[in-house]
Each structure stands twice: as C-alpha cells, then as structure tokens.
mmCIF file of N, CA, C and O and ligand atoms in Angstrom:
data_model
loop_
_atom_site.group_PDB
_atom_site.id
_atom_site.type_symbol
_atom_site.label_atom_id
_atom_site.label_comp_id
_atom_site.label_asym_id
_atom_site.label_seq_id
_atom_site.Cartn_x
_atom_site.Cartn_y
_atom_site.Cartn_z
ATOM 1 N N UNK C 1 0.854 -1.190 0.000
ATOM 2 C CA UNK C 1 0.000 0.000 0.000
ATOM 3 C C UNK C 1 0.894 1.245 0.000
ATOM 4 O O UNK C 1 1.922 1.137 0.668
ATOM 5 N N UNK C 2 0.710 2.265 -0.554
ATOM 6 C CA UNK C 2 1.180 3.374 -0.747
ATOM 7 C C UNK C 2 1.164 4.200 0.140
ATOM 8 O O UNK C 2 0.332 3.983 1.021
ATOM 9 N N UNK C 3 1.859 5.195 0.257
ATOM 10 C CA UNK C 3 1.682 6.522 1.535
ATOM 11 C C UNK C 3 1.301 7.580 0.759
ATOM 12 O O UNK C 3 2.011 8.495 0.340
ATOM 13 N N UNK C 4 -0.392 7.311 0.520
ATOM 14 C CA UNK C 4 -1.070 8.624 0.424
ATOM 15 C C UNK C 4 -2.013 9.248 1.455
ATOM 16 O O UNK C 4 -2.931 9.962 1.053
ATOM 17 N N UNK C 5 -1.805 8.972 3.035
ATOM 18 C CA UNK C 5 -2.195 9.064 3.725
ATOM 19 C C UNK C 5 -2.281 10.876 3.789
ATOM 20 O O UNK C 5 -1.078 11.089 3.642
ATOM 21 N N UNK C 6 -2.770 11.965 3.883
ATOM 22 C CA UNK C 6 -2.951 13.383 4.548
ATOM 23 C C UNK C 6 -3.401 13.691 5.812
ATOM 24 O O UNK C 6 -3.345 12.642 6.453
ATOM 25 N N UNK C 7 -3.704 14.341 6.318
ATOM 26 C CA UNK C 7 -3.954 15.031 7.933
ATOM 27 C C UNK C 7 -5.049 15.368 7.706
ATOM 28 O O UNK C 7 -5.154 16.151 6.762
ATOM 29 N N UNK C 8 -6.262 14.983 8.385
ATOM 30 C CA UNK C 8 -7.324 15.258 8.200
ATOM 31 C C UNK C 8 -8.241 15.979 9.140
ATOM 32 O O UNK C 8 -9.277 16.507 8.736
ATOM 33 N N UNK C 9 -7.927 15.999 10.183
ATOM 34 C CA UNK C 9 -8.484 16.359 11.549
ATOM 35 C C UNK C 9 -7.911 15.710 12.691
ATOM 36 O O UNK C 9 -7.187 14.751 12.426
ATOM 37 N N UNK C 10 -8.125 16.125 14.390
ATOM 38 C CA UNK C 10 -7.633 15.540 15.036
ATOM 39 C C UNK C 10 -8.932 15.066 15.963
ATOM 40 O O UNK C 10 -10.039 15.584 16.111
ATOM 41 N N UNK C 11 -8.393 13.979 16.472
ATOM 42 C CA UNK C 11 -9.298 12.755 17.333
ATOM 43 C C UNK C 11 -10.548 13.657 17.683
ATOM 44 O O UNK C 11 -11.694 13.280 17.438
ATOM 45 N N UNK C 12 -10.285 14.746 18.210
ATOM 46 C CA UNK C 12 -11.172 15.621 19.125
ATOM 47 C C UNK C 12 -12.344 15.783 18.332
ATOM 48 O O UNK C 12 -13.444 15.292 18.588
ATOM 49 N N UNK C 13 -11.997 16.635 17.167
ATOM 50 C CA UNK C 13 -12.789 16.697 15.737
ATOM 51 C C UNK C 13 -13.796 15.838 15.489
ATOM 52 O O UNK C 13 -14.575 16.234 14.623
ATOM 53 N N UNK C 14 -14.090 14.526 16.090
ATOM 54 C CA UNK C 14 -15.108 13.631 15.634
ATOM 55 C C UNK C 14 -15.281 12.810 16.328
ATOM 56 O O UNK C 14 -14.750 11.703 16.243
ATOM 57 N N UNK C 15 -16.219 13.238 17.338
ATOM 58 C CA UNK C 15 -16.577 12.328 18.627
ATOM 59 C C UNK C 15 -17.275 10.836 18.854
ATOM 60 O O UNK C 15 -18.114 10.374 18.080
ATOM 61 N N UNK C 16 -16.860 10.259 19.873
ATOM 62 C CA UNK C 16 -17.652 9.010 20.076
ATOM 63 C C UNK C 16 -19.197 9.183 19.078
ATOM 64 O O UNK C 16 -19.818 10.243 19.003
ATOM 65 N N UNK C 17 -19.529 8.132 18.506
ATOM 66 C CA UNK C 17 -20.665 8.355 17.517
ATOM 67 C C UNK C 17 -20.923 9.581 16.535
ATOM 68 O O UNK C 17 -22.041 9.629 16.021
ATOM 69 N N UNK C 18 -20.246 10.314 16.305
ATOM 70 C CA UNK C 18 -19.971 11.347 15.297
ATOM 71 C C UNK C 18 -20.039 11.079 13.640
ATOM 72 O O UNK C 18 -19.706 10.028 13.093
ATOM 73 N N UNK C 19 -20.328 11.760 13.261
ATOM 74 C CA UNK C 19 -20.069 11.823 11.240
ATOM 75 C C UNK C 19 -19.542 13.135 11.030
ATOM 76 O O UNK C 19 -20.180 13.991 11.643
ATOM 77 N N UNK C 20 -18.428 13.634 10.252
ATOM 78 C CA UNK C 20 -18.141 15.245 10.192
ATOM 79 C C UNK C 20 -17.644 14.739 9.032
ATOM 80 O O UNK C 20 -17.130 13.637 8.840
ATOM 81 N N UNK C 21 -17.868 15.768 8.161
ATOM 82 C CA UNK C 21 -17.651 15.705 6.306
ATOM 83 C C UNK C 21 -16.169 16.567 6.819
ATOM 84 O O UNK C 21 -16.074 17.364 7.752
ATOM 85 N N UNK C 22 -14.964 16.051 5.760
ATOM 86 C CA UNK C 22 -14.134 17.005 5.718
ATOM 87 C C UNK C 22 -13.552 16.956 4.045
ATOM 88 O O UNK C 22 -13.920 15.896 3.538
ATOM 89 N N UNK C 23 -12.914 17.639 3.270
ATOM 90 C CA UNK C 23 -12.540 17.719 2.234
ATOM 91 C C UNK C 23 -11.102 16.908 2.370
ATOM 92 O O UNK C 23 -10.455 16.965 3.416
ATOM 93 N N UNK C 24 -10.690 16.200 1.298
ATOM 94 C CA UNK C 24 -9.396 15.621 1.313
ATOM 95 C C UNK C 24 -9.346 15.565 -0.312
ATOM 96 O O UNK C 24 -9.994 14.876 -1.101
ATOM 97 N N UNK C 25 -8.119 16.757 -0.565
ATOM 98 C CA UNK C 25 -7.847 16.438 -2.081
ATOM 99 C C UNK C 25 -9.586 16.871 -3.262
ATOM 100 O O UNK C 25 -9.990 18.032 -3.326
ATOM 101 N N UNK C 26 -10.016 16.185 -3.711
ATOM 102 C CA UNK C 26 -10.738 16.241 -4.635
ATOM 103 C C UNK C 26 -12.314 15.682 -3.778
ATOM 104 O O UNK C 26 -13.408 16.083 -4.175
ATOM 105 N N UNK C 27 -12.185 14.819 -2.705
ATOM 106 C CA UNK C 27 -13.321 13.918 -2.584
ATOM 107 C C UNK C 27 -14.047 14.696 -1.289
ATOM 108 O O UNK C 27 -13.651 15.701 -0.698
ATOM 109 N N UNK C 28 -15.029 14.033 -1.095
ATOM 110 C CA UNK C 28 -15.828 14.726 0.442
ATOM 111 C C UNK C 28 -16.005 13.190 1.202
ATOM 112 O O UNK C 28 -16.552 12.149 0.837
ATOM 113 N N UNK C 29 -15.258 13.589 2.450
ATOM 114 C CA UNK C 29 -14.802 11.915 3.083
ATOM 115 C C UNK C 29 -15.956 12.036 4.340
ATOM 116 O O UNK C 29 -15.908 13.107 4.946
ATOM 117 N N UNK C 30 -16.710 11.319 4.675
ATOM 118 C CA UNK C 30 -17.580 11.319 6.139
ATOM 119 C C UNK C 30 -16.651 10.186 7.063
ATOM 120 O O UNK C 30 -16.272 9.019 6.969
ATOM 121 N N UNK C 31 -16.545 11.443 8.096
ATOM 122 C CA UNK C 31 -15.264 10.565 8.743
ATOM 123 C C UNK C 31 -16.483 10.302 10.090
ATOM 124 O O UNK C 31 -17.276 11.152 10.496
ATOM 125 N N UNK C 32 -16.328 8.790 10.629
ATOM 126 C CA UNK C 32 -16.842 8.873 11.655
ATOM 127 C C UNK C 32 -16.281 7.927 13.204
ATOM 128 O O UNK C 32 -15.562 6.955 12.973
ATOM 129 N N UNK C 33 -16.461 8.090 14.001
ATOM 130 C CA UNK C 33 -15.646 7.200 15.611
ATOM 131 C C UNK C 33 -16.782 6.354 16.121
ATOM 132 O O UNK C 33 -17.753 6.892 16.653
ATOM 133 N N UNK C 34 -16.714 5.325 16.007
ATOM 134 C CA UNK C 34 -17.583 4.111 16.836
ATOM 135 C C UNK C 34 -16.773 3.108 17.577
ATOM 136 O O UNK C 34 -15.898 2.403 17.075
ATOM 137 N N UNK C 35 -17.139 3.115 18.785
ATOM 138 C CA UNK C 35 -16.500 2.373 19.755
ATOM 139 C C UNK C 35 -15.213 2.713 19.692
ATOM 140 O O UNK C 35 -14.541 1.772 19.272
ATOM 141 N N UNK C 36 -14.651 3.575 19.910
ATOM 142 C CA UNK C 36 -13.195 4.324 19.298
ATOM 143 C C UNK C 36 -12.410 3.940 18.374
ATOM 144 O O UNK C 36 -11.195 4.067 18.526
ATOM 145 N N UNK C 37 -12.955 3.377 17.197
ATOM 146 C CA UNK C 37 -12.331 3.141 16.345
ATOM 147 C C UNK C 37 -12.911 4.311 15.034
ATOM 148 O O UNK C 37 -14.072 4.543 14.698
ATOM 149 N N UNK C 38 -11.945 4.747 14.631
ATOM 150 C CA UNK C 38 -12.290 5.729 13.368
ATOM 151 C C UNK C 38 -12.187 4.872 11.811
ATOM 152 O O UNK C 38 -11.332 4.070 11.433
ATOM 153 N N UNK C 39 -13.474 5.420 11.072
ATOM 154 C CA UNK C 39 -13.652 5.095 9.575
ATOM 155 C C UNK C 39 -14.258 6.061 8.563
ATOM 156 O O UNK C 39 -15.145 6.885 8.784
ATOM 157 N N UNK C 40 -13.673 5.836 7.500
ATOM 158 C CA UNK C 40 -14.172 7.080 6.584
ATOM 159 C C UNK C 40 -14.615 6.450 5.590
ATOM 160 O O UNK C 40 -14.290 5.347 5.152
ATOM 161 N N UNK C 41 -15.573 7.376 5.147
ATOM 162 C CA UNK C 41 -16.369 6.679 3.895
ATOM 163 C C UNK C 41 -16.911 8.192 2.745
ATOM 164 O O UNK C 41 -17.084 9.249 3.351
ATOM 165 N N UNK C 42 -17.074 8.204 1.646
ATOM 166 C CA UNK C 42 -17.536 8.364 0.954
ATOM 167 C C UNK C 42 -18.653 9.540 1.371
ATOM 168 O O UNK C 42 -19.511 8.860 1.932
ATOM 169 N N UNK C 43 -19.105 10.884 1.408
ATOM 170 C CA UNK C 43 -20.143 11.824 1.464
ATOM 171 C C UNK C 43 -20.751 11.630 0.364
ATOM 172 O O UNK C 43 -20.879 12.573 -0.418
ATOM 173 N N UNK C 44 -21.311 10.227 0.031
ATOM 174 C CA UNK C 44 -22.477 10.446 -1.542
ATOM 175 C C UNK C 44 -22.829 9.226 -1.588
ATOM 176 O O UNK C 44 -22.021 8.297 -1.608
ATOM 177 N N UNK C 45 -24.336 9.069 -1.615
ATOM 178 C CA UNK C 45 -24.577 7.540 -1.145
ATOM 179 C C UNK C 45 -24.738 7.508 -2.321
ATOM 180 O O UNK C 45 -24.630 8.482 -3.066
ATOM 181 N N UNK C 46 -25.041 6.292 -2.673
ATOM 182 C CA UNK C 46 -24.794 5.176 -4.091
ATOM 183 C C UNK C 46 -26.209 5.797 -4.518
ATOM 184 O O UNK C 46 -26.366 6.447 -5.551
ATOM 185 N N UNK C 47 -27.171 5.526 -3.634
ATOM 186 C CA UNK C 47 -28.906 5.318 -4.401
ATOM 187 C C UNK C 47 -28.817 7.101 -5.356
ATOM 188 O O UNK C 47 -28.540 7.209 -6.551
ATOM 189 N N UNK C 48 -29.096 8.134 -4.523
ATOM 190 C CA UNK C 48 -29.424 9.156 -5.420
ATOM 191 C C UNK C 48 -28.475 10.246 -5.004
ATOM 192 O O UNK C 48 -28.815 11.404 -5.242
ATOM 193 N N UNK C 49 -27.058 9.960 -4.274
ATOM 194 C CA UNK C 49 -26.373 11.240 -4.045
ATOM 195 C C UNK C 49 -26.601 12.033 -2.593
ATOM 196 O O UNK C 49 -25.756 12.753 -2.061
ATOM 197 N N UNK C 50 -27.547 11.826 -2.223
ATOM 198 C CA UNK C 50 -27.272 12.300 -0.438
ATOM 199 C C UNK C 50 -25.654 12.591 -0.309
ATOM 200 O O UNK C 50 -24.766 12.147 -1.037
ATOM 201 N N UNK C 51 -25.535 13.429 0.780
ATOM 202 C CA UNK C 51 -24.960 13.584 1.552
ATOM 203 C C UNK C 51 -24.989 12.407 3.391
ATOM 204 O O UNK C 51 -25.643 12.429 4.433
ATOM 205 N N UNK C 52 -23.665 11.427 2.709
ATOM 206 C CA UNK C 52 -24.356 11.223 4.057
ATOM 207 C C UNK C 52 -23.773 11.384 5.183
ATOM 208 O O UNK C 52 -24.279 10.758 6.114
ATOM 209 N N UNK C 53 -22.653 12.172 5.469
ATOM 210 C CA UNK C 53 -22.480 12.948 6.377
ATOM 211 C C UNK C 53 -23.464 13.746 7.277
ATOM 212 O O UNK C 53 -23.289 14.413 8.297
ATOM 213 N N UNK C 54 -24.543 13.447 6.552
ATOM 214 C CA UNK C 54 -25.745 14.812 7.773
ATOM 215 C C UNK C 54 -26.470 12.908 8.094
ATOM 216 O O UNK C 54 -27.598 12.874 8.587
ATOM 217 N N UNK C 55 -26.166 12.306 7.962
ATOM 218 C CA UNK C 55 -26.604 10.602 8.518
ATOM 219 C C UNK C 55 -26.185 10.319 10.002
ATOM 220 O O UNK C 55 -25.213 10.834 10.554
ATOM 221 N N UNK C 56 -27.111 9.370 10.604
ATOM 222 C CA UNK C 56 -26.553 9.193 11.426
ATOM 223 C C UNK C 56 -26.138 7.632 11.664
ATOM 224 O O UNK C 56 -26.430 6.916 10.706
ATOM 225 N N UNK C 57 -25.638 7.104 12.540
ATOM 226 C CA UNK C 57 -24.820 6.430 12.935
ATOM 227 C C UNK C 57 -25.529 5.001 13.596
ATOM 228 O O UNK C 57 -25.695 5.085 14.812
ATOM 229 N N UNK C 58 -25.859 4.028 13.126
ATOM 230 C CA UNK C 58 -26.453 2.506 13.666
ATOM 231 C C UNK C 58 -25.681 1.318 13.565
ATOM 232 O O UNK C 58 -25.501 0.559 12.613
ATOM 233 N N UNK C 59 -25.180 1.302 14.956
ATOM 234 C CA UNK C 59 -24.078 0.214 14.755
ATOM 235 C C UNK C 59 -23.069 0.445 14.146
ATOM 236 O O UNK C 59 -22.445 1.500 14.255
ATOM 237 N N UNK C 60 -22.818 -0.301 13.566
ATOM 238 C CA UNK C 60 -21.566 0.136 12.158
ATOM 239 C C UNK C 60 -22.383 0.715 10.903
ATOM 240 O O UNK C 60 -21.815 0.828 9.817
ATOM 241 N N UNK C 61 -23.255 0.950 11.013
ATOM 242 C CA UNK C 61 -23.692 1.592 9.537
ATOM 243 C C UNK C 61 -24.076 3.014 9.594
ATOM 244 O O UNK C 61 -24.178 3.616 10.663
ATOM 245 N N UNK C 62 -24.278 3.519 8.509
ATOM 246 C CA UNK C 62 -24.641 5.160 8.165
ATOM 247 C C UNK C 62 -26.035 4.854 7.868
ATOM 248 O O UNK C 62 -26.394 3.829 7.290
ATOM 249 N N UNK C 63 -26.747 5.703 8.250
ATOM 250 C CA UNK C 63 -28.176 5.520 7.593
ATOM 251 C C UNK C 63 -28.092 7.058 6.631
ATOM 252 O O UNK C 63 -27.600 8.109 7.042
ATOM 253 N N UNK C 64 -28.572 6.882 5.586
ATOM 254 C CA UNK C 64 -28.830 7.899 4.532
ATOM 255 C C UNK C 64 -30.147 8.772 4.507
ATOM 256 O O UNK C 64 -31.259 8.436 4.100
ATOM 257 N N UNK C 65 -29.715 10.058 5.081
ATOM 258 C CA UNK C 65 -30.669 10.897 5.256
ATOM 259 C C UNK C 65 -32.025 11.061 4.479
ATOM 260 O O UNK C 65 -33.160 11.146 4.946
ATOM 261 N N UNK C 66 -31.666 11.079 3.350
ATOM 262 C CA UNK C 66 -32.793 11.318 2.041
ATOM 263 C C UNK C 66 -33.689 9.804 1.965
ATOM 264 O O UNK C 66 -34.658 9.880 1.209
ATOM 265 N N UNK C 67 -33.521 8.617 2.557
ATOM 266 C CA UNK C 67 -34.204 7.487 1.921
ATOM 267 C C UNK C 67 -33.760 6.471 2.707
ATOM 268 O O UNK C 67 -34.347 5.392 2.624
ATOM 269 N N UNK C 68 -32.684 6.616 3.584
ATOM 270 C CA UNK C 68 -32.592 5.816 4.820
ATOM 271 C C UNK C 68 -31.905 4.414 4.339
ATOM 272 O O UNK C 68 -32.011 3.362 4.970
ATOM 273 N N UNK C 69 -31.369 4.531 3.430
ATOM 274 C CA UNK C 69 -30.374 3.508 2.740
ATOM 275 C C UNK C 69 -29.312 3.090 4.097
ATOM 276 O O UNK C 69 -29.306 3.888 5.035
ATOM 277 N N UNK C 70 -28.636 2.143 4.169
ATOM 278 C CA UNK C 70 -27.824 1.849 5.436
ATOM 279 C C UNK C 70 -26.723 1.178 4.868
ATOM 280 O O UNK C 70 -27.067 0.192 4.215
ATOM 281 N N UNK C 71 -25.037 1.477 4.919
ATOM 282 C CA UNK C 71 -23.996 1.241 4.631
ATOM 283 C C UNK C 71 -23.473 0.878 5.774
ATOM 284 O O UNK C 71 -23.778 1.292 6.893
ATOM 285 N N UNK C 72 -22.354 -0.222 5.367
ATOM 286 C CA UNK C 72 -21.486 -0.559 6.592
ATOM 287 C C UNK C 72 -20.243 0.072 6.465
ATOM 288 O O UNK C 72 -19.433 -0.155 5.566
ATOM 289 N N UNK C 73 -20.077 1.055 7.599
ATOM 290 C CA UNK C 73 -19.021 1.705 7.572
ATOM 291 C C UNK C 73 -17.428 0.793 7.290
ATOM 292 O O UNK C 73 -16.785 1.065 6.276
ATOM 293 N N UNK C 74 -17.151 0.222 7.818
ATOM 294 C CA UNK C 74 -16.278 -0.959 7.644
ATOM 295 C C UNK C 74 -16.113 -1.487 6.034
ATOM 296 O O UNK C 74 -15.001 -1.267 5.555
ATOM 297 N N UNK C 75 -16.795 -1.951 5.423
ATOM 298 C CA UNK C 75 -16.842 -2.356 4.020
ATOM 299 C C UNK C 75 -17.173 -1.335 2.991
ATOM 300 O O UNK C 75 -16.717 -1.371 1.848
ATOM 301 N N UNK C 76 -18.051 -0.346 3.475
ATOM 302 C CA UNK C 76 -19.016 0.186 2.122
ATOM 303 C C UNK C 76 -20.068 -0.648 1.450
ATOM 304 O O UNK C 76 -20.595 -0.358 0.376
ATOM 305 N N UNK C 77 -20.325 -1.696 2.166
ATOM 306 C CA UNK C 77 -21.763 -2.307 1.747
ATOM 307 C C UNK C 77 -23.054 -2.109 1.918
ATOM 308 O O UNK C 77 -23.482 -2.264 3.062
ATOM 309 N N UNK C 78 -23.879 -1.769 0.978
ATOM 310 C CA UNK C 78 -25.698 -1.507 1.432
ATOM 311 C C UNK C 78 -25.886 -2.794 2.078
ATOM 312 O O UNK C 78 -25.590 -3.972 1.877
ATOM 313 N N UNK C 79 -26.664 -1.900 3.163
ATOM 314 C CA UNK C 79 -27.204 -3.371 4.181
ATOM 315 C C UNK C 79 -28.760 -3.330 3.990
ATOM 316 O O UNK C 79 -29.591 -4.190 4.278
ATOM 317 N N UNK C 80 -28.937 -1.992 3.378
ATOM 318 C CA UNK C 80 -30.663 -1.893 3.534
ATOM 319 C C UNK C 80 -31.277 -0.937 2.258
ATOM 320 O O UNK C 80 -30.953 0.165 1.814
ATOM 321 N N UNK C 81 -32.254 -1.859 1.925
ATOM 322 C CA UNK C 81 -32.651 -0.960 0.419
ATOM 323 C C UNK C 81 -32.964 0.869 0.878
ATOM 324 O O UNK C 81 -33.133 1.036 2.086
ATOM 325 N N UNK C 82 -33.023 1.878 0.180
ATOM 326 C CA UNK C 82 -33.069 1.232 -1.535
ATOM 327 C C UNK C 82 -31.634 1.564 -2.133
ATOM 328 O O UNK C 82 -31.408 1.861 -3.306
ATOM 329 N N UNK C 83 -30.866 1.476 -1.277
ATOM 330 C CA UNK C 83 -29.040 1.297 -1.765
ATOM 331 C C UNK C 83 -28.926 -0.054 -2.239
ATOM 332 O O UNK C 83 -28.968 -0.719 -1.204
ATOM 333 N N UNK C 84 -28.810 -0.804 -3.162
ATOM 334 C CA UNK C 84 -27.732 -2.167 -3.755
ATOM 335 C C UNK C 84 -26.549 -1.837 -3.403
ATOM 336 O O UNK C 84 -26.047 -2.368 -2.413
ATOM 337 N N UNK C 85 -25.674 -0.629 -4.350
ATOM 338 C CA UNK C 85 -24.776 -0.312 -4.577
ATOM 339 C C UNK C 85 -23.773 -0.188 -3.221
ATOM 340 O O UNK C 85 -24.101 0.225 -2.109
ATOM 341 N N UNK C 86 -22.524 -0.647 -3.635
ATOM 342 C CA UNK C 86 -21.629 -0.378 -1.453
ATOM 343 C C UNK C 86 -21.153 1.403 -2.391
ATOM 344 O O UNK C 86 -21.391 1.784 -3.537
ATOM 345 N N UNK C 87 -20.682 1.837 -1.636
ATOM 346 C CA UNK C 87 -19.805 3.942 -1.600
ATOM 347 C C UNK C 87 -17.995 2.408 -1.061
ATOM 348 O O UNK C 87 -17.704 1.265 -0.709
ATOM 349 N N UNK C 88 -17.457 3.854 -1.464
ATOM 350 C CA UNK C 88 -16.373 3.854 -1.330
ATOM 351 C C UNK C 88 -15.915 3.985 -0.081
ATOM 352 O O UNK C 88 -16.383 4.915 0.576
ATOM 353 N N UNK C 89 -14.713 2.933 0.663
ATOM 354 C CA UNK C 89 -14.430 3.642 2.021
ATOM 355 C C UNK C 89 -12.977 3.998 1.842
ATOM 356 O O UNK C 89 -12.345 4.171 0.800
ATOM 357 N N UNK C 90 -12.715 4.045 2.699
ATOM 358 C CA UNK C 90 -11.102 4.886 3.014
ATOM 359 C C UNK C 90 -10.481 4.624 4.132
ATOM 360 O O UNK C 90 -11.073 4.794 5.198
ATOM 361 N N UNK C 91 -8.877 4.057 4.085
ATOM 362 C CA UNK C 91 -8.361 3.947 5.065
ATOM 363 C C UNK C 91 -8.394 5.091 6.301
ATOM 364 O O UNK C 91 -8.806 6.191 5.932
ATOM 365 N N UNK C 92 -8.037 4.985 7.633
ATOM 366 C CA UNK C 92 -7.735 5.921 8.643
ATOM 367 C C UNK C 92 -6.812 5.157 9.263
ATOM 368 O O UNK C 92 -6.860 3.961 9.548
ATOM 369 N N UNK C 93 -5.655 6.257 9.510
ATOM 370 C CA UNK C 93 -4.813 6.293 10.910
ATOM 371 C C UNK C 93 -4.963 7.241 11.824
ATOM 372 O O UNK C 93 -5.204 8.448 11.782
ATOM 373 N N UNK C 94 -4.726 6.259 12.875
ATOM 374 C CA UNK C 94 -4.316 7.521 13.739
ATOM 375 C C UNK C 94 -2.816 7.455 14.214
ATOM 376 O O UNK C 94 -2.042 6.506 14.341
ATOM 377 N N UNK C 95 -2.671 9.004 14.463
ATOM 378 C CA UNK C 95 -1.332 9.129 14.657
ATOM 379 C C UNK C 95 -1.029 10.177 15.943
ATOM 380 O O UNK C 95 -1.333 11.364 15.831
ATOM 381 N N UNK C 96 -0.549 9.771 16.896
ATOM 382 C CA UNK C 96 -0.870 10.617 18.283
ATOM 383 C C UNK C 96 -2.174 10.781 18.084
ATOM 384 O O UNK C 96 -3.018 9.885 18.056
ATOM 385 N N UNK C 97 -2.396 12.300 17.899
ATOM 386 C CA UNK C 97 -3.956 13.053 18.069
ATOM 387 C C UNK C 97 -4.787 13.261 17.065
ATOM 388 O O UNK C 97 -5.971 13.591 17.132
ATOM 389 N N UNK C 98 -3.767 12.947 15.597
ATOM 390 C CA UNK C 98 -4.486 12.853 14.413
ATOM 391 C C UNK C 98 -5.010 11.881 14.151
ATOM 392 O O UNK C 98 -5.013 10.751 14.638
ATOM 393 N N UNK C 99 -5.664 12.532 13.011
ATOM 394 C CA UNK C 99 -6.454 11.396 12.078
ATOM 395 C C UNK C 99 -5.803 11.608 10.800
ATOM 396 O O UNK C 99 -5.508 12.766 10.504
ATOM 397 N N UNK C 100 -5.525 10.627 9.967
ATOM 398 C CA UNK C 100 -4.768 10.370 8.593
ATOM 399 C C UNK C 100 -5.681 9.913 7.277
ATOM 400 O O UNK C 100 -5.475 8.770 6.871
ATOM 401 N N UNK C 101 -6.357 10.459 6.803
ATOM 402 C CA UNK C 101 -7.073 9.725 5.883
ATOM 403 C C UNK C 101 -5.986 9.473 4.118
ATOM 404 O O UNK C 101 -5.174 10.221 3.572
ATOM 405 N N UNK C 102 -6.492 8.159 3.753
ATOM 406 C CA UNK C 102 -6.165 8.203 2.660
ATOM 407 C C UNK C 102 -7.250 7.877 1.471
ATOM 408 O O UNK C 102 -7.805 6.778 1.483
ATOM 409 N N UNK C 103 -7.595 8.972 0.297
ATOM 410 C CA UNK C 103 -8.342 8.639 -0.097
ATOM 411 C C UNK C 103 -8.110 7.849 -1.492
ATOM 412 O O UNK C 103 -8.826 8.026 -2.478
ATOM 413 N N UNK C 104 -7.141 7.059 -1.449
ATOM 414 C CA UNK C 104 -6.683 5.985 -2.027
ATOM 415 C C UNK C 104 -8.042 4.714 -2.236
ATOM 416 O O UNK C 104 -8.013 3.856 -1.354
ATOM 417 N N UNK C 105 -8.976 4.577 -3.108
ATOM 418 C CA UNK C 105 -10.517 3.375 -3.162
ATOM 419 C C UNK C 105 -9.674 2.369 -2.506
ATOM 420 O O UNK C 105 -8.525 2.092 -2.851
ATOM 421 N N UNK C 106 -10.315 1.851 -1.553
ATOM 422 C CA UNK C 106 -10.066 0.657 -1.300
ATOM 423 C C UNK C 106 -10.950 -0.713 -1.932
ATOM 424 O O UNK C 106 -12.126 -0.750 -2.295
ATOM 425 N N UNK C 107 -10.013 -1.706 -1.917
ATOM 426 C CA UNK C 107 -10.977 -2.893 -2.888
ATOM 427 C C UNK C 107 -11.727 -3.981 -2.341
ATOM 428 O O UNK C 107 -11.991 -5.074 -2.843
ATOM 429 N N UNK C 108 -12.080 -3.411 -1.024
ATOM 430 C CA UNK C 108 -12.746 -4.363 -0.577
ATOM 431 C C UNK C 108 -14.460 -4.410 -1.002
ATOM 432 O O UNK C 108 -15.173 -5.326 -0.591
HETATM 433 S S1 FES A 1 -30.186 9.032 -1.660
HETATM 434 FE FE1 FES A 1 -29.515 7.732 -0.059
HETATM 435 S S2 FES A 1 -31.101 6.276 0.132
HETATM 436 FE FE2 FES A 1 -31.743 7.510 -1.506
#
C-alpha cells in the first residue's frame, strides 16, 4: 500500500458516535468514531447522491438521510434498500492526536 495518507483532523474533531464531512484532495470523506475506532467513507450515497455525512450512525452503519439507505461503515456495503450499490471507504490512521485519511478506493 502506498503513503497517500494526509492530515485530516484531530481525534477531538469527531466524537464518540460522530459523522463530520471534511474535504481531502478532490473527494468529500464522512469521517466517523464508533466504539473508538475511526472510519471514513464516501459523502455520496450510491442510491441518489445524499450527503451522508448529515446521517446518522447505527451500529456500524450510516443511515442515509434522504431514503434511509444503510452502509457498513467498515466495508461500504448496502445493508438496507433502496441502496444495492456499497460507496467507497477509506483507510484511517491515527497518529498521536491525528487522524490520517487516505483517499486511495479501497478494494474491498
Ligand atoms: S439518496 Fe440515499 S437512500 Fe436515496
């Protein structure tokens, strides 16, 4: 894997159960913290384009504001119609107090 990792925000920035959209490069990443583990995914759900950064947070999944589509943060898989389609996720590190996103597609 490559080091296209950038600085994206720090830990503080995106709290226990949180979603906060931040810009990285070209893409709009919804970064979010569950059970203190951080994951980023994709601000554009598959079905019609939502934003799903203004989503909130079930379990490991995003629910999609506009139509309530449900992704697993972890994979990028629709768990719940009317999404088929998985969004793209994105690695995270953390590093001390940061967060590292890379928005490198991952192929899972
Ligand atoms: S736009 Fe997300 S479920 Fe329709």
């Amino acid at each position: 894997m490559t080091e296209n990792f950038v600085k994206v925000a720090s830990k503080a920035d995106v709290p226990e159960g949180s979603v906060k959209v931040f810009t990285v490069g070209s893409h709009q990443v919804a970064l979010c913290q569950i059970e203190h583990d951080f994951f980023a995914v994709a601000d554009l759900c598959s079905h019609d384009g939502a934003p799903l950064g203004e989503g909130e947070l079930v379990d490991h999944q995003i629910e999609c504001p506009r139509h309530a589509a449900r992704f697993d943060v972890r994979s990028g898989k629709a768990t719940c119609l009317p999404a088929v389609l998985p969004i793209p996720t994105y690695q995270v590190e953390t590093r001390g107090d940061d967060l590292w996103v890379s928005v490198q597609k991952q192929t899972n």
